[in-house]
Structure formats: C-alpha cells, structure tokens
PDB file of C-alpha atoms in Angstrom:
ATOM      1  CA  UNK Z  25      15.087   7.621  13.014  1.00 46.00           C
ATOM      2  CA  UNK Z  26      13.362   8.129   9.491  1.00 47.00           C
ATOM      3  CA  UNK Z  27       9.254   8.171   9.729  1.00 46.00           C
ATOM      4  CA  UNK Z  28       7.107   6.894   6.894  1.00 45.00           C
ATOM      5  CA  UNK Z  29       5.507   9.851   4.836  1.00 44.00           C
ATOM      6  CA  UNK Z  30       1.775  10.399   6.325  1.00 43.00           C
ATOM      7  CA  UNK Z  31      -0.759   8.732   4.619  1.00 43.00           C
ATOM      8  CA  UNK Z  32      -2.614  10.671   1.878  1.00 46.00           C
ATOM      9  CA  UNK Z  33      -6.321  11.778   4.282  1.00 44.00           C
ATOM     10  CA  UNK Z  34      -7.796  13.470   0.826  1.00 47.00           C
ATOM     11  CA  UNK Z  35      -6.902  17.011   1.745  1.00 48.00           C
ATOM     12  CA  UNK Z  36      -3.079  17.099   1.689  1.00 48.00           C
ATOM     13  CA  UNK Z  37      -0.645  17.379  -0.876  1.00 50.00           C
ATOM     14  CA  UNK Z  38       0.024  15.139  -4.057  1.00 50.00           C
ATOM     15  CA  UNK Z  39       2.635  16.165  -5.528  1.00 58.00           C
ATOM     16  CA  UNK Z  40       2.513  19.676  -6.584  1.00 63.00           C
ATOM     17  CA  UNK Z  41      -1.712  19.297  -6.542  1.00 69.00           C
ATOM     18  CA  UNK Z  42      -3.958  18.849  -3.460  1.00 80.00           C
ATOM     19  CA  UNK Z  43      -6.786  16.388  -3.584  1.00 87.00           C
ATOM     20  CA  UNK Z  44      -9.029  18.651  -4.655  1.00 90.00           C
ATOM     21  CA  UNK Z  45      -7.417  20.227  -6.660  1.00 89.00           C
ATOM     22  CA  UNK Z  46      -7.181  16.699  -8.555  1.00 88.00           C
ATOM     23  CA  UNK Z  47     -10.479  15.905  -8.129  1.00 88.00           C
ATOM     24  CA  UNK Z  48     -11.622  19.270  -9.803  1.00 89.00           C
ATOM     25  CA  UNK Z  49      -9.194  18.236 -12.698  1.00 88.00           C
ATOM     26  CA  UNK Z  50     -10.847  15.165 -13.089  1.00 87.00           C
ATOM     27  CA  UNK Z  51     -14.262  16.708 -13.633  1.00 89.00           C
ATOM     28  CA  UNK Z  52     -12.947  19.671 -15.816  1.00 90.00           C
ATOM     29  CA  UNK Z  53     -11.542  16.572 -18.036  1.00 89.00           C
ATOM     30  CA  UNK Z  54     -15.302  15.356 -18.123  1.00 90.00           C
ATOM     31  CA  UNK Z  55     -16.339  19.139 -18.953  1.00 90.00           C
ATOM     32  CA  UNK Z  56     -16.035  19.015 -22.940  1.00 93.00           C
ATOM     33  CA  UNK Z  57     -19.301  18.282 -24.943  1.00 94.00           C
ATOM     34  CA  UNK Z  58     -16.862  16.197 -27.370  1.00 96.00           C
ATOM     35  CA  UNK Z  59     -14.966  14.591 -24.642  1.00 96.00           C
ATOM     36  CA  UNK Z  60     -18.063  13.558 -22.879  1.00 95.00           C
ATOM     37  CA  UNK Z  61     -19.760  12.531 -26.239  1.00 96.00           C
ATOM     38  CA  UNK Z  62     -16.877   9.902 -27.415  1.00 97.00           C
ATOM     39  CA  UNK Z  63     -16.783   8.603 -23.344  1.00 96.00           C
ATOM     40  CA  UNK Z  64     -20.521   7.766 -23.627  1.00 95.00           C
ATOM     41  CA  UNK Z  65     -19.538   6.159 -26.950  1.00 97.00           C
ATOM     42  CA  UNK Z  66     -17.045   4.203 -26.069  1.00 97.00           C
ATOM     43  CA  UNK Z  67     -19.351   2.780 -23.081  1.00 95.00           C
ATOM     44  CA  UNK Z  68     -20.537   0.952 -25.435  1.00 95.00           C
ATOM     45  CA  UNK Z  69     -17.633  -1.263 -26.664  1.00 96.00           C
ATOM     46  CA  UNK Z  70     -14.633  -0.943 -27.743  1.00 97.00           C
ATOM     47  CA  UNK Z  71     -13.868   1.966 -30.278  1.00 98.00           C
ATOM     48  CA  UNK Z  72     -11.359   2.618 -33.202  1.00 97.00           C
ATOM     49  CA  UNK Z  73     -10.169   5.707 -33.780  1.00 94.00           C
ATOM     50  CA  UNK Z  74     -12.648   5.741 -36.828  1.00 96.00           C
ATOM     51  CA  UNK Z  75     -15.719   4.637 -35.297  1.00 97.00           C
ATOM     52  CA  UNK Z  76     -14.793   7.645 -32.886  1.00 97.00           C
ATOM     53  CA  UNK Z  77     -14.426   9.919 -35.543  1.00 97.00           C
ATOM     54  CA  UNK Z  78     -17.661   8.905 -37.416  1.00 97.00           C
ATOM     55  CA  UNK Z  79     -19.658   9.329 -34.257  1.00 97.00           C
ATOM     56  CA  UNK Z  80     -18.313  12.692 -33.200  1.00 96.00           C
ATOM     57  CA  UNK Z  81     -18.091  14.286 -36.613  1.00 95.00           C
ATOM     58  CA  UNK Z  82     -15.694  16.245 -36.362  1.00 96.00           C
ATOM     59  CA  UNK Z  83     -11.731  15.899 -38.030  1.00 96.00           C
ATOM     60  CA  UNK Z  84      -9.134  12.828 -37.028  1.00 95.00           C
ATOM     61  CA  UNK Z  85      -6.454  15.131 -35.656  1.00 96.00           C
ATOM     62  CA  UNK Z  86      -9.514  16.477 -33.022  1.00 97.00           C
ATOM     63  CA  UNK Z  87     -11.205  13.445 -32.578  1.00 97.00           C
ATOM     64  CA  UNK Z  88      -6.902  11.973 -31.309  1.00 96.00           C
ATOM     65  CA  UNK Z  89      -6.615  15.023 -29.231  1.00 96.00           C
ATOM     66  CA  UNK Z  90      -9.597  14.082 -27.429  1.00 97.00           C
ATOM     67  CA  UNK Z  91      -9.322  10.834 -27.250  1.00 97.00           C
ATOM     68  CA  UNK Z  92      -5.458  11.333 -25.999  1.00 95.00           C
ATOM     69  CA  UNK Z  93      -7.166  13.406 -22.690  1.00 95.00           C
ATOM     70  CA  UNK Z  94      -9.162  10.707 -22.069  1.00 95.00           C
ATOM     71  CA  UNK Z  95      -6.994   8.125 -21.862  1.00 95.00           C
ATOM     72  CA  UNK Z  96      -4.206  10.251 -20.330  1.00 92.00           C
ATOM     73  CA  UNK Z  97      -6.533  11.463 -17.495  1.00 91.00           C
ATOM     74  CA  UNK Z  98      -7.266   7.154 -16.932  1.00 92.00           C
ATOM     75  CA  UNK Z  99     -11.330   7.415 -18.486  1.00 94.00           C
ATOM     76  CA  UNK Z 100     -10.336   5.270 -21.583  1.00 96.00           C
ATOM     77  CA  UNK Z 101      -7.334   2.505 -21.779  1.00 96.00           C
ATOM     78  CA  UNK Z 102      -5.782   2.196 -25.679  1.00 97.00           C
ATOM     79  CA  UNK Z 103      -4.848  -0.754 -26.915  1.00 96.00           C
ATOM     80  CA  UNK Z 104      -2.872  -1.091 -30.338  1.00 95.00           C
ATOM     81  CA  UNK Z 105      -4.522  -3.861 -32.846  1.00 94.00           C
ATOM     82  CA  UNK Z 106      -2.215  -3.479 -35.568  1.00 94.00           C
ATOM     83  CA  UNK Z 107      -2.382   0.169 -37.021  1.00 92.00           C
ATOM     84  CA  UNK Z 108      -4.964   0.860 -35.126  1.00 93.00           C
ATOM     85  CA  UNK Z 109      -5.938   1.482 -32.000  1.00 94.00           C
ATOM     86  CA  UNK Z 110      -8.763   0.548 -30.133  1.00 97.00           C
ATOM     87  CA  UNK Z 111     -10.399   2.539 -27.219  1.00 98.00           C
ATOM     88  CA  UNK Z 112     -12.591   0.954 -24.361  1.00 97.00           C
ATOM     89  CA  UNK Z 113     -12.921   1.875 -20.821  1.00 95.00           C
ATOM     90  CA  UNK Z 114     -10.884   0.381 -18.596  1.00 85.00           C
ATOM     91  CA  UNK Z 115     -12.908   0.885 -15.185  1.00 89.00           C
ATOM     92  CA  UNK Z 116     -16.304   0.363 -14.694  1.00 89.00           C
ATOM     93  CA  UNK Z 117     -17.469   3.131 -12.752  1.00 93.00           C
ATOM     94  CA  UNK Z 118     -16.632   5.292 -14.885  1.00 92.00           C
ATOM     95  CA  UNK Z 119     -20.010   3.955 -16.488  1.00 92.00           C
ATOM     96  CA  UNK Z 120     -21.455   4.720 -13.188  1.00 94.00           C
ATOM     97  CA  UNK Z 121     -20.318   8.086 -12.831  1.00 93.00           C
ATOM     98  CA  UNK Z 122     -21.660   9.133 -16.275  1.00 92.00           C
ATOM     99  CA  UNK Z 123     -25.229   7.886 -15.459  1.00 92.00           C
ATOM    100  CA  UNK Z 124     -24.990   9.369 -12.285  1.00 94.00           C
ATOM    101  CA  UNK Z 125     -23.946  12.572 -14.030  1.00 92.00           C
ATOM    102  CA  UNK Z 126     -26.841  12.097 -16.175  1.00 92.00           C
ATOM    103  CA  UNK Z 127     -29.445  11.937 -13.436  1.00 95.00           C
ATOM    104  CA  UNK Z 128     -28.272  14.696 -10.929  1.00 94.00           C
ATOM    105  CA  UNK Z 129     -27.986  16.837 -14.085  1.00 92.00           C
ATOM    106  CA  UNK Z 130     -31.553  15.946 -15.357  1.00 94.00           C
ATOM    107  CA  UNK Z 131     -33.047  16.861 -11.537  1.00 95.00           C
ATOM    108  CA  UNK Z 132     -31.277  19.662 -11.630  1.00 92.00           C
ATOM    109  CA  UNK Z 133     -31.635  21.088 -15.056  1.00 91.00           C
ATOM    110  CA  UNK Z 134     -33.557  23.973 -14.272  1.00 92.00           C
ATOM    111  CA  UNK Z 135     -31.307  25.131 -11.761  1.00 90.00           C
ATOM    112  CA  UNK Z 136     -28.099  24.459 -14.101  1.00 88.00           C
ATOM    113  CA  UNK Z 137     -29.696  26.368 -16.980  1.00 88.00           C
ATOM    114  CA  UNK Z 138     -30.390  29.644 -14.844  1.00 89.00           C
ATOM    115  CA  UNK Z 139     -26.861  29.378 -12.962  1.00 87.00           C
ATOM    116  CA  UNK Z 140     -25.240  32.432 -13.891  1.00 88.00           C
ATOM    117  CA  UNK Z 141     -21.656  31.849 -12.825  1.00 87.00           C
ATOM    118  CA  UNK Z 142     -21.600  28.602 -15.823  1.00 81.00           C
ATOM    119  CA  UNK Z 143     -22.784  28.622 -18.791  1.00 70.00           C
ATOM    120  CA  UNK Z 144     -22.408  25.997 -22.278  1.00 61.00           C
ATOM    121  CA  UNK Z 145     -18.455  25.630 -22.562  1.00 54.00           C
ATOM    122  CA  UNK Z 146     -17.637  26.749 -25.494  1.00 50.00           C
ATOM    123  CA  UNK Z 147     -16.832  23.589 -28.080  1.00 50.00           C
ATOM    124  CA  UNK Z 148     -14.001  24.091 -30.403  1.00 53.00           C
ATOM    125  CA  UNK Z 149     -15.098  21.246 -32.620  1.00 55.00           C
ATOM    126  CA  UNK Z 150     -18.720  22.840 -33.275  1.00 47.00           C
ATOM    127  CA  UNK Z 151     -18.382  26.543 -34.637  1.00 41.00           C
ATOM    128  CA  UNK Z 152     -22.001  26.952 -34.728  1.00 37.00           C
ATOM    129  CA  UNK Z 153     -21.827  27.159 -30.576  1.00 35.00           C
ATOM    130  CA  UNK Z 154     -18.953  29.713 -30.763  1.00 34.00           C
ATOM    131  CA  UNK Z 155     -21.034  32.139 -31.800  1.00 30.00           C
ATOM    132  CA  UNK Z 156     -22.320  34.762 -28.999  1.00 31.00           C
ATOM    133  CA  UNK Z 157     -21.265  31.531 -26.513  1.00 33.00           C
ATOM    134  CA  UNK Z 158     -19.504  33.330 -23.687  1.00 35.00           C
ATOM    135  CA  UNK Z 159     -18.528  30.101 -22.623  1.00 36.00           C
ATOM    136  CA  UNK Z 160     -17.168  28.981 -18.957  1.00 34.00           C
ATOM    137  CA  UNK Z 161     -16.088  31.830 -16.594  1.00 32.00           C
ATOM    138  CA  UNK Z 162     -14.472  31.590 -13.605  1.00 31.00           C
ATOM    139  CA  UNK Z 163     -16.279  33.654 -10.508  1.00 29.00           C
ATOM    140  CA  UNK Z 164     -13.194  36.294 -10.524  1.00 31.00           C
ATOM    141  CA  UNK Z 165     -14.222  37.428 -14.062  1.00 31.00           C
ATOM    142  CA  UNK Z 166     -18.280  37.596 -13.643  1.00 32.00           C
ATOM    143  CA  UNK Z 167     -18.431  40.986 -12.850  1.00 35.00           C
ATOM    144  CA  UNK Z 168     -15.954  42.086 -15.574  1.00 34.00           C
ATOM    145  CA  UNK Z 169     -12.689  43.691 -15.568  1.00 33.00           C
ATOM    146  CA  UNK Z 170     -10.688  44.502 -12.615  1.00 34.00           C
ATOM    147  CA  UNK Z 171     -10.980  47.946 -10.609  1.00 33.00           C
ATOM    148  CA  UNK Z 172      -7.508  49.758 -10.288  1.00 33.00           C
TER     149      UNK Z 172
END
C-alpha cells in the first residue's frame, strides 16, 4: 500500500533545500541595500520600472535585475500595463516584515555596527561603498586563509 509523503514540519527537505535553508534565502534576498531600497518603495504603490529607476538612481538594466529578484523570490508581483510594467507588492506582510526589520535593527544598532562576523554588503550599484568595503563574509573566512 502507497503512504502519502509526510507533511512538511519546517525542518525537512523541500526539494533539494531544507526549510532553513529557504528561509535563509529569503532573507539573503532582503540583504541588498538596492533591493531593500526599491521594496520600501514600492510599499508605497504601485511602481513602473521608471519610477523605480528614478528613485534608486542607478541604470535600467540594474534597476530590472533587481527588480526581477524581487519578484522571482515572491516580495513584488509584476503586472504588464502595456509596455510597461508595473510593480506592487502582492502580500501584505511583507510590509510588516520590513517595519519589523526596521525596529529590531534600530534596537539593535549598536550591537549590529560592532558585529564583527557582518559588515555593510558591498553594493554593486554604488561604487563609492566599494571602496575599502570588505563586504559580507561568511564565518569560515574571518580568520583568513586556510592552514595546510
């Protein structure tokens, strides 16, 4: 006799991911100053693709590559209005999670700026934070290269 698959507790396999392992994709989706930037913008209202682009200030072929993550990771739904599209989000706690974000980040700001195992990722679209940013390491690297 065939049993039904278990059903998903949170910690098991889905697909070729755990749960937490999705969950810490999720975040790391939320992890880009310009990603984060055009999500808080389009909180707002709907968004075109130019009102995105005027708001981040940074090229068309970025702002799309953002905006593509965002939708493709289920922040932001697309909708096509002739040539253009328009950008909104599509589930409202996703509002809640960003001013959530906001608050546990503002109580914990002095313990998030001296946190040596993260630092300011470093953003692609804004060379003036490339420079000297060591961006995000993982804990493996912190203590630099590996022994042999």
């Amino acid at each position: 006799m065939n049993q039904a698959p278990a059903p998903d507790r949170g910690d098991g396999p889905v697909g070729d991911c755990t749960h937490t392992d999705t969950v810490a994709r999720f975040f790391r989706a939320l992890a880009d100053p310009t990603r984060l930037k055009l999500l808080e913008f389009i909180l707002g209202g709907e968004r075109t693709s130019a009102d995105c682009v005027a708001h981040a200030g940074i090229s068309q072929p970025r702002v799309s590559v953002h905006l593509s993550c965002l939708v493709d990771c289920g922040y932001v739904t697309a909708r096509r209005d002739g040539k253009r599209l328009r950008y909104s989000v599509g589930d409202p706690r996703v509002a809640d999670l960003v001013v959530l974000a906001r608050a546990l980040a503002a109580d914990n700001a002095i313990a998030l700026a001296c946190c040596p195992r993260i630092s300011l990722a470093t953003d692609p679209d804004n060379e003036a934070e490339q420079v000297g940013s060591p961006g995000i390491r993982s804990h493996s690297t912190m203590a630099g290269p590996p022994v042999r």
